XYZ file of C-alpha atoms in Angstrom:
437
model
C -24.802 109.049 8.393
C -28.296 109.251 9.840
C -29.573 112.750 9.377
C -32.157 113.435 12.092
C -35.439 112.296 13.457
C -38.505 113.228 11.530
C -39.828 116.419 13.153
C -43.034 115.542 15.039
C -46.217 116.227 13.120
C -47.523 118.034 16.271
C -44.703 120.518 16.089
C -45.947 121.649 12.632
C -49.574 121.770 13.777
C -51.166 125.204 13.476
C -53.724 124.609 16.324
C -52.426 122.545 19.238
C -54.910 120.802 21.473
C -55.752 122.206 24.911
C -53.186 121.201 27.638
C -55.989 120.244 30.078
C -53.805 120.955 33.112
C -50.567 122.509 34.245
C -48.818 119.882 36.344
C -45.936 119.770 33.901
C -44.961 123.201 35.078
C -44.550 121.798 38.583
C -41.828 119.555 37.105
C -40.324 122.536 35.383
C -40.185 124.320 38.718
C -38.366 121.436 40.333
C -35.784 121.444 37.471
C -35.452 125.223 37.897
C -34.744 124.717 41.632
C -32.143 121.951 41.060
C -30.364 124.098 38.497
C -30.369 127.070 40.893
C -28.925 125.032 43.695
C -26.341 123.477 41.287
C -25.135 126.997 40.368
C -25.177 128.258 43.986
C -22.852 125.317 44.872
C -20.730 126.012 41.834
C -20.384 129.775 42.014
C -19.387 130.153 45.659
C -15.897 129.149 44.699
C -15.576 131.824 42.028
C -16.947 134.522 44.338
C -14.551 133.631 47.059
C -11.513 133.723 44.692
C -10.077 136.968 46.112
C -10.568 135.717 49.666
C -9.014 132.344 48.965
C -6.165 133.936 47.013
C -5.382 136.169 49.896
C -5.675 133.388 52.579
C -3.741 130.656 50.677
C -1.517 132.711 48.432
C -2.632 131.111 45.185
C -1.385 132.175 41.752
C -3.776 132.416 38.805
C -2.227 129.177 37.487
C -3.059 127.301 40.755
C -6.669 128.689 40.694
C -7.010 127.740 37.051
C -5.861 124.251 37.770
C -8.493 123.826 40.453
C -11.108 125.012 38.059
C -9.682 122.591 35.520
C -10.189 119.684 37.958
C -13.877 120.589 38.094
C -14.116 120.741 34.357
C -12.371 117.402 33.812
C -14.676 115.485 36.276
C -17.688 117.470 35.053
C -16.959 116.058 31.584
C -17.102 112.516 32.834
C -20.099 113.375 35.022
C -21.988 114.549 31.952
C -21.003 111.486 29.973
C -21.736 108.893 32.689
C -24.726 110.907 34.068
C -26.362 111.081 30.614
C -26.151 107.348 30.208
C -27.275 106.777 33.819
C -30.460 108.889 33.236
C -31.317 106.749 30.211
C -30.680 103.557 32.088
C -32.431 104.125 35.456
C -34.664 107.141 34.719
C -34.708 110.717 35.755
C -36.373 110.251 39.148
C -33.624 108.086 40.659
C -30.787 109.463 38.511
C -31.202 113.140 39.367
C -31.864 112.312 42.946
C -28.536 110.476 43.234
C -26.755 113.320 41.436
C -28.120 116.091 43.717
C -27.369 113.985 46.843
C -23.788 113.491 45.679
C -23.117 117.100 44.730
C -24.599 118.349 48.020
C -22.028 116.326 49.875
C -19.254 117.531 47.565
C -20.251 121.178 47.977
C -20.206 120.805 51.789
C -16.686 119.152 51.617
C -15.193 122.463 50.250
C -15.572 123.791 53.725
C -13.125 121.244 55.052
C -10.307 121.937 52.579
C -7.188 124.042 53.079
C -4.794 123.069 50.168
C -4.789 123.192 46.424
C -4.964 119.388 46.339
C -7.920 119.329 48.715
C -9.811 121.826 46.685
C -9.067 119.883 43.507
C -10.614 116.763 45.134
C -13.672 118.688 46.275
C -14.136 120.414 42.988
C -13.697 117.164 41.084
C -16.317 115.475 43.272
C -18.652 118.399 42.609
C -18.021 118.263 38.898
C -18.726 114.518 38.415
C -21.976 114.696 40.375
C -23.239 118.025 38.908
C -22.662 116.549 35.494
C -25.954 114.703 35.873
C -28.166 117.829 36.266
C -28.552 118.917 32.604
C -28.796 115.402 31.009
C -31.528 114.700 33.571
C -33.267 117.960 33.158
C -33.353 117.850 29.324
C -34.664 114.298 29.413
C -37.401 115.313 31.899
C -38.407 118.165 29.600
C -38.455 115.698 26.713
C -40.749 113.421 28.758
C -43.040 116.092 30.141
C -43.444 118.704 27.373
C -44.661 118.638 23.735
C -42.234 119.852 21.088
C -43.622 123.415 20.820
C -43.106 123.994 24.601
C -39.757 122.370 25.108
C -37.443 125.245 24.371
C -39.553 127.577 26.560
C -39.530 125.075 29.413
C -35.770 124.605 28.909
C -35.263 128.351 28.951
C -37.140 128.557 32.292
C -35.250 125.767 34.090
C -31.995 126.913 32.517
C -32.725 130.392 34.018
C -32.141 128.703 37.401
C -28.430 128.965 36.539
C -28.709 132.768 36.611
C -30.889 132.851 39.683
C -28.213 130.762 41.440
C -25.629 133.262 40.148
C -27.783 136.101 41.498
C -28.644 134.640 44.944
C -25.077 133.700 45.587
C -23.387 137.119 45.404
C -26.292 138.722 47.212
C -26.264 136.330 50.211
C -22.585 135.129 50.344
C -20.945 138.328 51.752
C -23.353 138.356 54.682
C -23.013 134.552 55.337
C -19.182 134.901 55.224
C -19.333 137.925 57.581
C -21.506 135.985 60.024
C -20.104 132.492 59.989
C -17.055 132.439 57.699
C -16.383 131.079 54.224
C -16.132 127.434 55.374
C -19.713 127.451 56.800
C -21.022 128.987 53.548
C -20.106 125.716 51.665
C -21.844 123.599 54.404
C -25.019 125.675 54.120
C -24.987 125.414 50.358
C -24.679 121.563 50.625
C -27.771 121.508 52.862
C -30.002 123.104 50.182
C -29.688 120.135 47.839
C -30.868 117.749 50.571
C -33.961 119.817 51.085
C -34.680 119.776 47.361
C -34.223 116.012 47.274
C -37.191 115.483 49.580
C -39.468 117.511 47.291
C -38.189 115.797 44.149
C -38.939 112.283 45.466
C -42.382 113.393 46.526
C -43.520 115.191 43.272
C -41.583 113.614 40.366
C -42.665 110.567 38.417
C -43.086 109.607 34.759
C -46.190 111.236 33.294
C -47.879 107.842 32.745
C -47.370 106.974 36.370
C -48.185 110.393 37.953
C -51.604 110.285 39.516
C -51.719 114.055 39.833
C -51.679 114.439 36.054
C -54.964 114.711 34.209
C -55.703 112.438 31.174
C -56.138 115.524 29.070
C -52.704 116.938 29.970
C -51.066 113.549 29.384
C -52.618 113.447 25.868
C -51.361 116.995 25.272
C -47.852 116.001 26.312
C -47.803 112.933 24.169
C -49.451 114.274 20.992
C -47.118 113.815 17.970
C -44.598 111.991 20.048
C -43.547 109.153 17.759
C -40.221 108.415 19.328
C -39.380 104.743 19.702
C -39.771 103.196 23.171
C -36.864 100.748 22.962
C -33.473 101.602 24.393
C -30.968 103.291 22.040
C -27.399 101.985 21.780
C -24.860 104.590 22.772
C -22.648 104.370 19.625
C -25.604 104.459 17.392
C -26.333 108.017 18.482
C -23.138 109.111 16.732
C -24.935 108.432 13.341
C -27.208 111.389 14.057
C -26.187 114.816 12.706
C -28.119 116.354 15.639
C -25.680 114.675 17.930
C -22.640 116.194 16.225
C -24.347 119.623 15.960
C -25.018 119.564 19.703
C -21.442 118.451 20.526
C -19.916 121.234 18.479
C -22.211 123.819 20.034
C -21.342 122.782 23.518
C -17.656 122.428 22.741
C -17.375 125.983 21.541
C -19.726 127.767 24.005
C -19.795 126.042 27.366
C -16.126 126.822 28.331
C -16.912 130.549 27.654
C -19.795 130.414 30.183
C -17.569 128.741 32.760
C -14.941 131.484 32.158
C -17.618 134.055 33.064
C -18.619 132.130 36.208
C -15.073 131.595 37.489
C -13.226 134.700 36.375
C -15.623 137.559 36.129
C -15.588 138.227 39.882
C -11.828 138.273 39.792
C -11.827 140.486 36.717
C -14.067 143.011 38.392
C -11.856 142.932 41.442
C -8.603 143.354 39.542
C -9.846 145.928 36.981
C -12.125 148.067 39.106
C -11.050 147.248 42.689
C -14.443 146.067 43.967
C -14.626 143.650 46.837
C -17.162 140.874 47.524
C -19.725 143.305 48.920
C -19.207 145.742 46.045
C -19.598 142.985 43.471
C -23.250 142.386 44.497
C -24.769 144.966 42.216
C -22.690 144.159 39.115
C -23.148 140.399 39.399
C -26.882 140.580 40.054
C -27.210 142.834 36.972
C -25.213 140.442 34.884
C -27.168 137.331 35.758
C -30.542 138.992 35.866
C -30.053 140.095 32.296
C -28.792 136.624 31.467
C -32.004 135.246 32.886
C -33.966 137.414 30.566
C -31.905 136.170 27.660
C -32.537 132.492 28.714
C -36.307 132.829 28.823
C -36.463 135.104 25.774
C -34.399 132.644 23.650
C -36.587 129.722 24.677
C -39.844 131.698 24.038
C -38.668 133.013 20.643
C -38.040 129.653 19.025
C -41.194 128.212 20.541
C -43.103 131.124 19.081
C -41.558 130.429 15.696
C -42.708 126.790 15.818
C -46.217 127.760 16.866
C -46.188 130.103 13.884
C -45.495 127.121 11.547
C -41.704 127.003 11.333
C -40.075 123.583 11.625
C -38.184 123.052 14.993
C -34.590 122.803 13.676
C -34.699 126.002 11.547
C -36.451 127.819 14.483
C -33.728 126.794 16.925
C -30.942 127.797 14.536
C -32.512 131.167 13.724
C -32.899 132.012 17.329
C -29.381 130.842 18.129
C -28.038 133.182 15.379
C -29.749 136.057 16.973
C -28.437 135.160 20.393
C -24.840 134.707 18.969
C -24.775 138.395 18.056
C -25.085 139.506 21.661
C -21.654 138.406 22.866
C -19.822 140.193 20.141
C -19.530 143.604 21.811
C -17.731 142.115 24.831
C -14.705 141.816 22.579
C -14.160 145.561 23.148
C -14.263 145.438 26.907
C -10.400 146.129 27.117
C -11.106 149.629 26.006
C -13.803 150.310 28.675
C -12.596 152.245 31.692
C -15.784 152.455 33.711
C -17.376 149.706 35.832
C -20.994 149.730 34.651
C -20.401 149.861 30.844
C -18.112 146.862 31.289
C -20.787 145.097 33.394
C -23.397 145.702 30.702
C -21.120 144.230 27.977
C -20.677 141.069 30.065
C -24.360 140.998 30.888
C -25.286 141.174 27.170
C -22.819 138.383 26.409
C -24.281 136.264 29.254
C -27.835 136.820 27.944
C -26.817 135.702 24.486
C -25.173 132.568 25.902
C -28.249 131.607 27.901
C -30.655 132.279 25.132
C -28.522 130.167 22.747
C -28.069 127.516 25.443
C -31.843 127.045 25.868
C -32.151 126.236 22.149
C -28.927 124.195 21.945
C -30.186 121.768 24.613
C -33.593 121.571 22.873
C -31.985 120.908 19.568
C -30.796 117.605 20.908
C -34.281 116.523 21.949
C -35.592 117.589 18.525
C -33.146 115.499 16.525
C -32.362 112.234 18.377
C -34.591 109.470 19.874
C -36.249 110.101 23.140
C -34.451 107.241 24.901
C -31.086 108.583 23.726
C -31.537 112.338 24.683
C -29.719 112.120 28.028
C -26.923 110.201 26.427
C -26.482 112.819 23.743
C -26.495 115.537 26.316
C -23.887 113.569 28.167
C -21.714 113.211 25.044
C -21.813 116.918 24.361
C -21.137 117.831 28.003
C -18.221 115.439 28.026
C -16.682 117.177 25.034
C -17.361 120.623 26.591
C -15.872 119.561 29.905
C -12.681 118.308 28.399
C -12.349 121.601 26.437
C -13.261 123.489 29.521
C -10.374 121.850 31.412
C -7.819 123.031 28.827
C -9.419 126.447 28.638
C -9.231 126.851 32.435
C -5.622 125.845 32.543
C -4.908 128.173 29.632
C -6.726 131.152 31.198
C -4.728 130.923 34.383
C -1.441 130.770 32.555
C -2.360 133.572 30.180
C -3.209 135.865 33.121
C -0.011 135.064 34.900
C 2.014 135.554 31.757
C 0.354 138.877 30.816
C 0.068 140.395 34.275
C -3.727 139.946 34.350
C -4.586 141.124 30.881
C -8.097 139.804 29.912
C -8.297 141.353 26.434
C -7.515 138.162 24.410
C -9.832 136.128 26.638
C -12.906 138.353 26.027
C -12.097 138.531 22.328
C -12.112 134.811 22.075
C -15.294 134.586 24.137
C -17.024 137.009 21.714
C -16.086 135.034 18.575
C -17.081 131.627 19.883
C -20.848 131.987 19.461
C -21.205 133.068 15.817
C -18.659 130.451 14.812
C -20.550 127.809 16.793
C -23.859 128.633 15.014
C -22.146 128.557 11.613
C -20.686 125.124 12.354
C -23.986 123.736 13.513
C -25.836 125.078 10.512
C -23.414 123.404 8.180
C -23.754 120.079 10.036
C -27.589 120.206 10.013
C -27.966 121.597 6.499
C -28.442 118.153 4.920
C -30.747 117.209 7.835
C -33.164 120.032 7.003
C -33.219 119.028 3.357
C -33.903 115.426 4.262
C -36.762 116.110 6.734
C -38.350 118.492 4.233
C -38.634 115.751 1.617
C -38.424 112.270 3.162
C -38.924 112.097 6.920
C -36.831 109.572 8.650
C -38.634 106.765 10.497
């Protein structure tokens, strides 16, 4: 089995060259915006759960099956979207994805049955699956190794901003124009973003707004092959398997938070949509801090001389400790202590996620990064489908007891880091002695 790519010499440099410009951060801002919109479109459904339950009389099982439809199609969206980005490029690929998910988000406002919502959620899933493969590939193209985790942490923080903006604005939008119009408004945001994306994004070598000095800074130490990489050949890289395992074990937990935490707060503490604004803003604001801090920490370690893979793993281990206290949430009887436990777990997830995504770009060829992101996302989506179906049935069977669910969520992260470290152990030994061509 191929171990990993040689870690770029630039990543081990002690004195990086001057960047000579900051246009790459404009690209990061666009990726941040697309991720924010992605999560606005995604989270509206979870926040409307009590409203939709009351209007349509859904059971937890029915709701879980709708979420599972999203997860299933999201899996295929990741897999196909990852390959699409490597084939046609990020500019066209992400543009197509955002256009598609904007239409799918708006379509939710036309649905009135479980089947209809399954179709709309499935369409949203398969199109949103392109966002992260495209974003990771764009970061790989636009940032040198020592900045990638930080840039990933910033754009990944958009998921939390979306999760903050939505609960703040949604109650007022629903009160003014109804829940159906809320989906239509959300869909319109993506079309606005698309205009900006097509105006400002291009490959660094083709971007006239980019200075020659900044291009040289981006490309220093980048020895990745330019030729396309065959899909199946990516399975020879240990980095691929480490990324897949990490996604498989942690992403379904994050989706559990997105889809069921509003319902948990409603069932456990009796708060309505308006009352959930403060708790949800706190959860995802703290998660934002975790995302940026996790990306910054591993980048700081690399600038200090640590190799990229050990730096990512060390940071992920620290982040994996944050979700452990949420295992004890069943014994918490007050709202805000429970909110803080969930917030700490969410921060740990996001800090770990920033490094997990970057781990793929550190360990596989540049032309295969989106495909690897897609493979991992496919695995996570399939697992997420079964997890969503299981969550709904567990809650129906236990009368809404979340204890075992939060316990499982707490344990997933340290186990994931352990598994990834075991997979990459031989990789680190190999790159320390005989770098792979």
